[in-house]
Short mmCIF file of C-alpha atoms and ligand atoms in Angstrom, two decimals:
data_model
loop_
_atom_site.label_atom_id
_atom_site.label_comp_id
_atom_site.label_asym_id
_atom_site.label_seq_id
_atom_site.Cartn_x
_atom_site.Cartn_y
_atom_site.Cartn_z
CA MET A 1 62.88 87.53 109.71
CA PRO A 2 61.25 91.04 110.15
CA LYS A 3 61.52 92.83 106.72
CA SER A 4 64.54 95.05 106.30
CA PRO A 5 66.16 95.95 102.83
CA PHE A 6 69.42 94.86 104.64
CA LEU A 7 68.23 91.27 104.80
CA GLU A 8 67.29 90.97 101.14
CA GLY A 9 69.20 90.28 97.91
CA ASN A 10 72.92 90.45 98.33
CA PHE A 11 72.61 92.05 101.74
CA ALA A 12 71.17 88.73 103.14
CA PRO A 13 73.55 86.66 105.05
CA VAL A 14 75.30 83.48 103.80
CA GLU A 15 74.90 80.25 105.72
CA HIS A 16 78.07 78.37 104.86
CA GLU A 17 81.82 78.74 105.70
CA LEU A 18 83.57 77.56 102.60
CA ALA A 19 87.16 77.08 101.45
CA ALA A 20 88.00 76.62 97.79
CA ASP A 21 91.17 76.60 95.69
CA ASP A 22 92.14 77.47 92.12
CA LEU A 23 89.26 79.67 91.47
CA PRO A 24 88.43 80.60 87.90
CA VAL A 25 90.09 83.86 86.91
CA ARG A 26 89.06 86.05 83.96
CA GLY A 27 92.09 88.18 82.86
CA GLU A 28 95.39 87.52 84.44
CA LEU A 29 96.45 88.03 88.03
CA PRO A 30 99.66 89.98 88.31
CA ARG A 31 102.37 87.62 89.70
CA GLU A 32 103.58 90.42 92.10
CA LEU A 33 100.05 90.59 93.60
CA ALA A 34 100.86 88.03 96.37
CA GLY A 35 98.86 88.22 99.61
CA THR A 36 95.41 88.09 101.00
CA PHE A 37 92.48 90.40 100.57
CA VAL A 38 90.22 90.21 103.71
CA ARG A 39 87.04 92.12 103.97
CA ASN A 40 84.68 92.41 106.99
CA GLY A 41 81.02 92.85 107.07
CA PRO A 42 77.71 91.92 108.65
CA ASN A 43 76.22 88.40 108.36
CA PRO A 44 73.60 88.06 111.05
CA GLN A 45 73.50 84.54 112.57
CA PHE A 46 69.82 84.64 113.78
CA PRO A 47 66.65 86.60 112.90
CA PRO A 48 66.91 89.94 114.49
CA LEU A 49 65.11 91.22 117.65
CA GLY A 50 63.06 93.95 116.00
CA ALA A 51 64.18 96.28 113.30
CA TYR A 52 67.37 95.46 111.50
CA HIS A 53 70.10 97.78 110.13
CA TRP A 54 73.16 96.77 108.06
CA LEU A 55 75.40 97.84 111.01
CA ASP A 56 73.88 95.19 113.38
CA GLY A 57 74.95 91.84 111.77
CA ASP A 58 77.55 89.51 113.26
CA GLY A 59 81.01 90.05 111.70
CA MET A 60 82.06 87.67 108.80
CA LEU A 61 85.33 87.66 107.03
CA HIS A 62 85.70 86.85 103.37
CA ALA A 63 89.25 86.40 102.19
CA VAL A 64 90.91 85.83 98.86
CA ARG A 65 94.46 84.68 98.85
CA LEU A 66 96.50 85.39 95.63
CA GLU A 67 99.77 83.66 94.90
CA ASN A 68 101.60 82.89 91.62
CA GLY A 69 98.53 84.08 89.64
CA ARG A 70 96.29 81.63 91.39
CA ALA A 71 93.42 82.52 93.89
CA SER A 72 91.76 80.70 96.81
CA TYR A 73 88.86 81.81 98.97
CA ARG A 74 87.65 81.28 102.48
CA ASN A 75 85.02 82.84 104.66
CA ARG A 76 84.49 82.48 108.36
CA ALA A 77 82.29 84.22 111.05
CA VAL A 78 84.19 86.11 113.71
CA ARG A 79 83.53 84.04 116.91
CA THR A 80 82.87 87.06 119.18
CA ARG A 81 81.53 86.43 122.73
CA ALA A 82 78.09 87.57 121.44
CA TYR A 83 78.24 85.14 118.46
CA GLU A 84 79.01 82.20 120.71
CA LEU A 85 76.49 83.09 123.39
CA GLU A 86 73.73 83.48 120.72
CA ARG A 87 74.71 80.22 119.08
CA ARG A 88 74.33 78.40 122.49
CA ARG A 89 70.98 80.05 123.08
CA GLY A 90 69.89 79.51 119.38
CA ARG A 91 68.54 82.95 119.03
CA ALA A 92 69.45 86.71 118.90
CA LEU A 93 69.98 88.27 122.32
CA TRP A 94 70.56 91.83 121.46
CA THR A 95 68.65 94.69 119.49
CA GLY A 96 70.25 96.63 117.01
CA VAL A 97 70.88 100.40 116.32
CA LEU A 98 67.29 101.18 115.21
CA GLU A 99 65.81 99.77 118.40
CA ARG A 100 66.00 101.17 122.03
CA PRO A 101 69.26 100.28 123.61
CA GLN A 102 68.72 97.43 126.29
CA PHE A 103 70.25 98.81 129.37
CA ASP A 104 68.70 95.89 131.19
CA ASN A 105 70.28 93.22 128.96
CA PRO A 106 72.15 91.01 131.47
CA GLU A 107 74.81 90.31 128.69
CA GLY A 108 75.47 94.03 128.29
CA ALA A 109 73.72 96.87 126.57
CA THR A 110 75.71 96.86 123.32
CA LYS A 111 76.75 93.93 121.06
CA ASN A 112 80.30 93.77 119.82
CA THR A 113 79.92 92.15 116.37
CA ALA A 114 83.46 92.89 115.32
CA ASN A 115 81.89 93.43 111.97
CA GLN A 116 83.31 96.76 110.61
CA ALA A 117 86.99 96.71 109.65
CA LEU A 118 90.41 95.24 110.18
CA VAL A 119 93.77 96.49 111.06
CA ARG A 120 97.05 94.83 110.97
CA HIS A 121 99.82 96.14 113.33
CA ALA A 122 102.92 94.54 115.05
CA GLY A 123 102.14 91.23 113.47
CA ARG A 124 98.59 91.03 114.76
CA LEU A 125 95.38 91.17 112.62
CA LEU A 126 92.49 92.60 114.50
CA ALA A 127 88.77 92.80 113.72
CA LEU A 128 87.17 96.02 114.69
CA HIS A 129 83.81 97.43 115.89
CA ASP A 130 82.66 100.86 116.96
CA GLN A 131 81.70 99.96 120.37
CA GLY A 132 83.92 97.13 121.50
CA GLU A 133 87.32 95.68 121.89
CA PRO A 134 89.26 94.24 118.94
CA TYR A 135 89.12 90.56 118.09
CA GLU A 136 92.41 88.91 117.02
CA ILE A 137 92.17 86.94 113.74
CA ALA A 138 94.82 84.32 112.53
CA LEU A 139 95.56 83.99 108.75
CA PRO A 140 95.29 82.11 106.55
CA GLU A 141 92.42 80.16 108.20
CA LEU A 142 90.57 83.21 109.76
CA GLU A 143 90.30 81.59 113.20
CA THR A 144 89.19 84.04 115.90
CA LEU A 145 91.87 83.97 118.66
CA GLY A 146 89.84 86.02 121.06
CA VAL A 147 89.59 89.58 122.49
CA TYR A 148 92.86 91.46 122.10
CA SER A 149 93.31 93.95 124.81
CA PHE A 150 97.01 94.97 124.37
CA GLY A 151 98.02 93.03 127.65
CA ARG A 152 94.84 94.28 129.39
CA ARG A 153 95.96 97.90 128.95
CA LEU A 154 93.29 98.94 126.51
CA ARG A 155 90.60 100.70 128.66
CA HIS A 156 88.22 101.79 125.78
CA PRO A 157 86.55 100.46 122.66
CA LEU A 158 88.68 100.67 119.63
CA THR A 159 86.90 102.33 116.63
CA PRO A 160 87.30 100.75 113.08
CA HIS A 161 89.61 103.41 111.72
CA PRO A 162 92.96 103.55 113.71
CA LYS A 163 95.64 105.28 111.74
CA LEU A 164 99.06 103.68 111.05
CA ASP A 165 101.89 106.21 110.57
CA PRO A 166 103.96 104.66 107.64
CA ARG A 167 107.18 106.35 108.85
CA THR A 168 107.14 105.60 112.65
CA GLY A 169 105.06 102.40 112.66
CA GLU A 170 102.90 103.83 115.51
CA LEU A 171 99.13 103.14 115.47
CA PHE A 172 96.85 105.90 116.74
CA ALA A 173 93.40 104.96 117.84
CA PHE A 174 90.36 106.18 119.76
CA GLY A 175 87.05 104.90 121.09
CA TYR A 176 83.88 106.60 122.04
CA SER A 177 81.20 105.88 124.54
CA PRO A 178 77.64 107.08 123.71
CA VAL A 179 76.42 107.33 127.31
CA ALA A 180 79.20 106.96 129.87
CA LYS A 181 81.99 109.55 130.53
CA PRO A 182 84.46 110.24 129.41
CA HIS A 183 82.64 110.13 126.01
CA ALA A 184 85.90 109.42 124.14
CA GLN A 185 89.43 108.07 124.80
CA TYR A 186 92.54 108.11 122.68
CA SER A 187 95.56 105.79 122.65
CA VAL A 188 98.91 105.50 120.88
CA ILE A 189 100.19 102.01 120.26
CA ALA A 190 104.04 101.89 119.75
CA ALA A 191 105.64 100.25 116.70
CA ASP A 192 106.38 97.14 118.76
CA GLY A 193 102.63 96.80 119.62
CA ALA A 194 102.79 98.01 123.14
CA LEU A 195 100.01 100.44 124.28
CA ALA A 196 102.13 103.54 125.12
CA HIS A 197 99.67 106.34 125.82
CA THR A 198 96.06 106.81 126.71
CA THR A 199 94.12 110.00 127.38
CA ALA A 200 90.45 110.85 128.05
CA ILE A 201 88.67 113.24 125.82
CA GLU A 202 85.75 115.05 127.50
CA LEU A 203 82.85 115.90 125.34
CA PRO A 204 79.68 117.85 126.46
CA ILE A 205 77.61 114.87 125.16
CA GLY A 206 78.21 111.44 123.62
CA VAL A 207 78.37 111.59 119.84
CA TRP A 208 78.93 109.07 117.07
CA MET A 209 82.75 109.36 116.16
CA HIS A 210 83.59 106.78 113.62
CA ASP A 211 86.93 108.04 112.16
CA PHE A 212 89.63 110.49 112.73
CA ALA A 213 92.96 111.59 111.27
CA ILE A 214 96.54 112.08 111.93
CA THR A 215 99.21 114.39 110.48
CA GLU A 216 102.88 114.48 111.37
CA ARG A 217 102.28 116.28 114.56
CA TRP A 218 98.52 116.19 115.23
CA ALA A 219 95.65 113.93 115.93
CA VAL A 220 92.54 115.32 114.23
CA PHE A 221 89.17 114.51 115.72
CA MET A 222 85.63 115.22 114.33
CA ASN A 223 82.78 116.02 116.62
CA HIS A 224 79.54 115.93 114.65
CA PRO A 225 76.20 116.49 116.32
CA TYR A 226 74.77 112.97 116.10
CA THR A 227 74.22 112.72 119.85
CA PHE A 228 73.16 110.14 122.32
CA ASP A 229 71.12 111.35 125.31
CA VAL A 230 69.75 109.06 128.14
CA ARG A 231 67.04 111.71 128.90
CA ARG A 232 65.52 111.07 125.39
CA PHE A 233 65.62 107.33 126.19
CA LEU A 234 63.78 107.90 129.49
CA ARG A 235 61.08 109.88 127.68
CA GLY A 236 60.60 106.92 125.39
CA GLU A 237 62.17 108.68 122.32
CA PRO A 238 65.02 107.35 120.34
CA ILE A 239 68.33 107.74 122.17
CA ALA A 240 70.20 109.12 119.06
CA ARG A 241 69.35 112.17 117.01
CA PHE A 242 71.15 114.65 114.70
CA GLU A 243 71.15 117.97 116.37
CA PRO A 244 72.42 120.53 113.88
CA GLU A 245 71.92 123.41 116.41
CA ARG A 246 74.95 122.04 118.39
CA GLY A 247 77.17 122.54 115.17
CA SER A 248 80.20 120.45 114.29
CA HIS A 249 83.67 120.82 115.61
CA LEU A 250 87.16 119.70 114.58
CA GLY A 251 89.67 119.00 117.30
CA LEU A 252 93.48 119.19 117.21
CA MET A 253 95.67 117.57 119.76
CA PRO A 254 99.48 116.86 119.72
CA ARG A 255 99.76 113.12 118.75
CA ARG A 256 101.10 112.28 122.24
CA GLY A 257 99.06 114.92 123.94
CA SER A 258 96.41 114.75 126.59
CA GLY A 259 92.60 115.65 126.35
CA GLY A 260 93.41 118.97 127.99
CA ASP A 261 95.51 119.98 125.00
CA LEU A 262 92.59 119.66 122.61
CA ARG A 263 91.64 122.80 120.72
CA TRP A 264 88.27 122.68 119.07
CA PHE A 265 87.29 124.66 115.91
CA PRO A 266 83.68 125.19 115.15
CA ILE A 267 82.51 124.38 111.42
CA ALA A 268 78.92 124.19 109.92
CA PRO A 269 76.91 121.27 111.26
CA CYS A 270 77.21 118.13 109.12
CA PHE A 271 78.28 114.43 109.53
CA ALA A 272 81.27 112.57 108.13
CA TYR A 273 81.81 108.78 108.70
CA HIS A 274 85.13 108.60 106.90
CA VAL A 275 88.42 110.60 106.57
CA ALA A 276 90.41 110.39 103.33
CA ASN A 277 93.55 111.91 104.86
CA ALA A 278 94.99 114.92 106.68
CA TRP A 279 98.31 116.71 106.50
CA GLU A 280 100.06 119.96 107.41
CA GLU A 281 100.63 123.01 105.11
CA GLY A 282 102.45 125.85 107.04
CA SER A 283 100.19 126.99 109.90
CA GLU A 284 97.26 125.03 108.38
CA VAL A 285 95.99 121.51 108.88
CA VAL A 286 94.09 120.13 105.93
CA LEU A 287 91.43 117.54 106.40
CA ASP A 288 89.70 115.75 103.48
CA VAL A 289 86.66 113.51 104.27
CA ILE A 290 83.41 112.37 102.89
CA GLN A 291 80.81 114.77 104.24
CA ARG A 292 77.02 114.76 104.33
CA ALA A 293 74.80 117.54 105.38
CA ALA A 294 72.81 115.55 108.04
CA PHE A 295 72.67 112.01 109.33
CA ASP A 296 69.68 109.77 109.86
CA LEU A 297 70.10 106.03 110.38
CA ALA A 298 66.48 105.22 110.31
CA ALA A 299 66.01 106.89 106.91
CA GLU A 300 68.34 104.39 105.40
CA VAL A 301 65.74 101.59 105.80
CA GLU A 302 62.92 103.55 104.47
CA PRO A 303 61.70 103.09 100.88
CA GLY A 304 63.22 105.56 98.46
CA ASN A 305 65.01 105.98 95.22
CA ALA A 306 67.94 108.27 96.32
CA PRO A 307 70.30 108.18 99.25
CA PRO A 308 68.90 110.20 102.31
CA HIS A 309 71.94 112.60 102.01
CA PRO A 310 74.46 113.05 99.25
CA THR A 311 78.06 112.19 100.40
CA ARG A 312 80.83 114.27 98.87
CA LEU A 313 84.56 114.62 98.96
CA TRP A 314 84.99 117.63 101.25
CA ARG A 315 87.87 119.74 102.51
CA TRP A 316 88.35 121.55 105.81
CA ARG A 317 91.42 123.81 106.14
CA ILE A 318 92.04 124.66 109.77
CA ASP A 319 94.11 127.86 110.26
CA LEU A 320 95.90 127.46 113.52
CA GLN A 321 97.05 131.15 113.67
CA ARG A 322 93.62 132.60 112.89
CA GLY A 323 91.77 129.92 114.71
CA SER A 324 89.38 129.54 111.88
CA VAL A 325 88.36 126.89 109.33
CA ARG A 326 87.64 127.20 105.71
CA GLU A 327 85.64 124.58 103.99
CA GLN A 328 85.19 123.47 100.42
CA GLU A 329 83.28 120.86 98.46
CA LEU A 330 85.98 119.27 96.33
CA ASP A 331 83.65 117.29 94.00
CA ASP A 332 79.95 116.64 93.71
CA GLN A 333 79.80 112.94 92.92
CA ASN A 334 78.18 110.72 95.47
CA ALA A 335 81.21 108.93 97.10
CA GLU A 336 82.10 107.05 100.25
CA LEU A 337 84.86 104.83 101.67
CA PRO A 338 87.82 107.12 100.82
CA SER A 339 91.49 106.18 101.20
CA VAL A 340 95.05 107.07 100.00
CA ASN A 341 98.12 105.02 99.49
CA PRO A 342 98.96 103.75 103.03
CA ALA A 343 102.51 105.17 102.56
CA ARG A 344 100.89 108.70 102.47
CA VAL A 345 98.73 108.55 105.48
CA GLY A 346 99.26 111.83 107.53
CA ARG A 347 101.27 113.51 104.65
CA ARG A 348 99.87 115.16 101.52
CA ALA A 349 98.80 112.62 98.95
CA ARG A 350 98.20 113.32 95.36
CA TYR A 351 95.38 110.68 94.96
CA VAL A 352 92.35 109.88 96.86
CA PHE A 353 90.46 106.60 96.13
CA ALA A 354 86.90 106.12 96.95
CA SER A 355 83.73 104.18 95.87
CA ARG A 356 81.13 105.96 93.73
CA MET A 357 77.77 105.38 95.35
CA ARG A 358 74.62 104.86 93.38
CA SER A 359 72.37 107.91 93.23
CA ASP A 360 69.27 106.04 92.11
CA VAL A 361 68.72 103.78 95.09
CA ARG A 362 68.29 104.35 98.86
CA LEU A 363 70.77 101.56 99.73
CA PRO A 364 74.47 102.22 100.15
CA LEU A 365 75.59 100.44 96.98
CA ALA A 366 78.70 101.41 94.98
CA GLU A 367 78.55 101.40 91.15
CA GLY A 368 82.26 101.85 90.74
CA LEU A 369 85.78 103.00 91.98
CA LEU A 370 86.85 106.63 91.90
CA LYS A 371 90.34 108.04 91.74
CA TYR A 372 90.59 111.77 92.51
CA ASP A 373 93.76 113.80 91.35
CA LEU A 374 94.25 116.56 93.93
CA ASP A 375 97.12 118.01 91.84
CA ARG A 376 94.72 118.35 88.95
CA GLY A 377 91.79 120.20 90.48
CA CYS A 378 90.29 116.97 91.86
CA ALA A 379 89.84 115.66 88.32
CA SER A 380 88.46 112.11 88.76
CA GLN A 381 88.58 108.78 86.92
CA LEU A 382 85.74 106.13 87.37
CA HIS A 383 85.96 102.51 87.02
CA ARG A 384 82.30 101.39 86.46
CA PHE A 385 81.42 97.89 87.77
CA GLY A 386 79.03 97.55 84.93
CA PRO A 387 75.12 97.17 84.46
CA ASN A 388 73.50 95.48 87.47
CA ARG A 389 76.75 95.06 89.20
CA ASN A 390 77.32 96.67 92.68
CA GLY A 391 80.23 96.56 95.01
CA GLY A 392 81.86 98.28 97.97
CA GLU A 393 85.23 99.65 99.10
CA GLY A 394 88.28 99.56 96.82
CA VAL A 395 91.38 98.68 98.69
CA PHE A 396 94.62 100.09 97.28
CA VAL A 397 97.51 97.57 97.02
CA PRO A 398 100.91 99.10 96.16
CA ARG A 399 102.92 97.26 93.64
CA PRO A 400 105.91 95.78 95.37
CA GLY A 401 109.05 97.93 94.37
CA GLY A 402 106.79 100.56 92.78
CA SER A 403 107.60 104.27 93.45
CA ASP A 404 104.67 106.29 91.95
CA GLU A 405 101.96 106.89 94.39
CA ASP A 406 99.33 105.25 92.26
CA ASP A 407 101.41 102.35 91.14
CA GLY A 408 99.31 99.40 92.25
CA TRP A 409 95.83 97.96 92.11
CA LEU A 410 92.48 98.45 93.60
CA LEU A 411 90.75 95.37 94.92
CA ALA A 412 87.11 95.14 95.61
CA PHE A 413 84.34 92.55 95.86
CA VAL A 414 81.69 93.13 93.10
CA HIS A 415 78.30 91.30 92.98
CA ASP A 416 76.47 90.70 89.70
CA GLU A 417 72.85 91.05 90.57
CA SER A 418 71.79 89.42 87.29
CA GLU A 419 73.82 86.30 87.67
CA GLY A 420 73.69 86.18 91.37
CA ARG A 421 77.41 85.77 91.48
CA SER A 422 80.23 87.49 93.22
CA GLU A 423 83.81 88.22 92.20
CA LEU A 424 87.02 89.91 93.33
CA LEU A 425 87.74 92.67 91.00
CA VAL A 426 91.41 93.75 90.37
CA ALA A 427 91.63 97.28 88.75
CA ASP A 428 94.65 99.25 87.52
CA ALA A 429 94.96 102.03 89.96
CA ARG A 430 97.23 103.99 87.54
CA ASP A 431 94.30 104.03 84.94
CA LEU A 432 90.84 103.28 86.44
CA THR A 433 89.21 103.83 83.09
CA ALA A 434 91.03 100.64 81.64
CA PRO A 435 89.14 97.33 81.79
CA PRO A 436 89.75 95.17 84.90
CA ILE A 437 93.18 93.50 85.04
CA ALA A 438 91.58 90.37 86.49
CA ARG A 439 88.33 89.08 87.95
CA VAL A 440 88.31 86.29 90.35
CA LEU A 441 84.98 84.28 90.40
CA LEU A 442 84.07 83.37 93.81
CA PRO A 443 82.39 80.00 94.93
CA GLN A 444 79.60 81.61 96.74
CA ARG A 445 77.78 84.90 97.10
CA VAL A 446 79.82 87.57 99.15
CA PRO A 447 77.17 89.75 100.74
CA TYR A 448 77.74 93.54 100.58
CA GLY A 449 80.02 94.66 103.44
CA PHE A 450 82.21 97.23 104.93
CA HIS A 451 86.01 97.57 105.02
CA GLY A 452 88.76 95.50 103.65
CA LEU A 453 92.50 94.98 104.14
CA TRP A 454 95.40 93.76 102.14
CA VAL A 455 97.97 91.56 103.91
CA PRO A 456 101.09 90.95 101.71
CA GLU A 457 102.21 87.32 101.35
CA ASP A 458 105.27 87.63 103.57
CA ARG A 459 103.03 88.72 106.43
CA VAL A 460 100.28 86.19 106.15
FE1 LIG B 1 83.92 102.89 108.52
#
């Protein structure tokens, strides 16, 4: 394979699909912790065509099922159309994000790897990717049931971060198109799973829009100037570029509104992959994200001993009366993959969970899990994975019957680089400084990956 840091060490793909029961557990798994932790991530099936970035690999799901204090593991590739086609031909058929898009590829210019995240709604588990339709997955075996298009009503890609309103059960989602107009579309899926509303969002130019937010009344969009321009492509330049001179903009639209209702608010140029949460306070909408000053995908594969841009917990306060936005860095630790208790999505949460990213390497590796207390000046707790141990996202699992917002656990895959072994970490979300409650030792390496999801046992 061509050299890429994302094909080495524990970024390298695994070859086997395994199932194993009664895994060794260090510590004790809480009996109430019953369900399945599933995490999505890249696992390239074939050597890449040209340069390889972490975002490019075919989706693979790694799942740990916990029941009665016991744990079992299974992993399975998502059988996307692209995965099956490449399998039949025996080689990669698409280039990745660091190469020129193949507008002449007879199989389509973009590859939907379904590799980024998962969402569960109206009884369905979906694997998601920035530029494609969702794939439906069945538990507990992780079979791919096929593309799920909401009864052929979905007319746009579905980005990896739809938002589920815990009170209404509605799912809010959008998708963007780098080149074709409209550059973004937005949909609301009713609690029963029916696609109820879609509207086009006109943007001056295609941009990378990975995440958004909801509040009780608003959908909140982020338009950052990582732009896609076919004219650059025709000149032989990379099609995507960070253009700070365009500035960044935050957009507010009523949750069931149309693109014409969108009101944009200019802010200083930056980039944010991920939203922690948003909520309303009087005439203000508050949006907490992980922000970086600039964005450059190619820089991530270059040698270096620091991330290309620090990533911080950041707040925007949109004043609807004045039409202005105040911004504030909430903390200066390198963080990513933020979340709140799912019951607080769209309302003010006290706690934000995130991963603390290493500052001494270029690669996006987490060295621990963070918990910010927004009621106490954003004071943070850190759960360190330990020397030579890296991981990814911590997924908050509420304790059944618990009432405190932080009553529950954080689950994350951690890899021990010295031992070459992976485990599922169960940390106490009430006190992240405490030692792990349990560590489940896994029967094979789990490559570093993207987003995970908890499915309670009664819904598996
Ligand atoms: Fe993401």
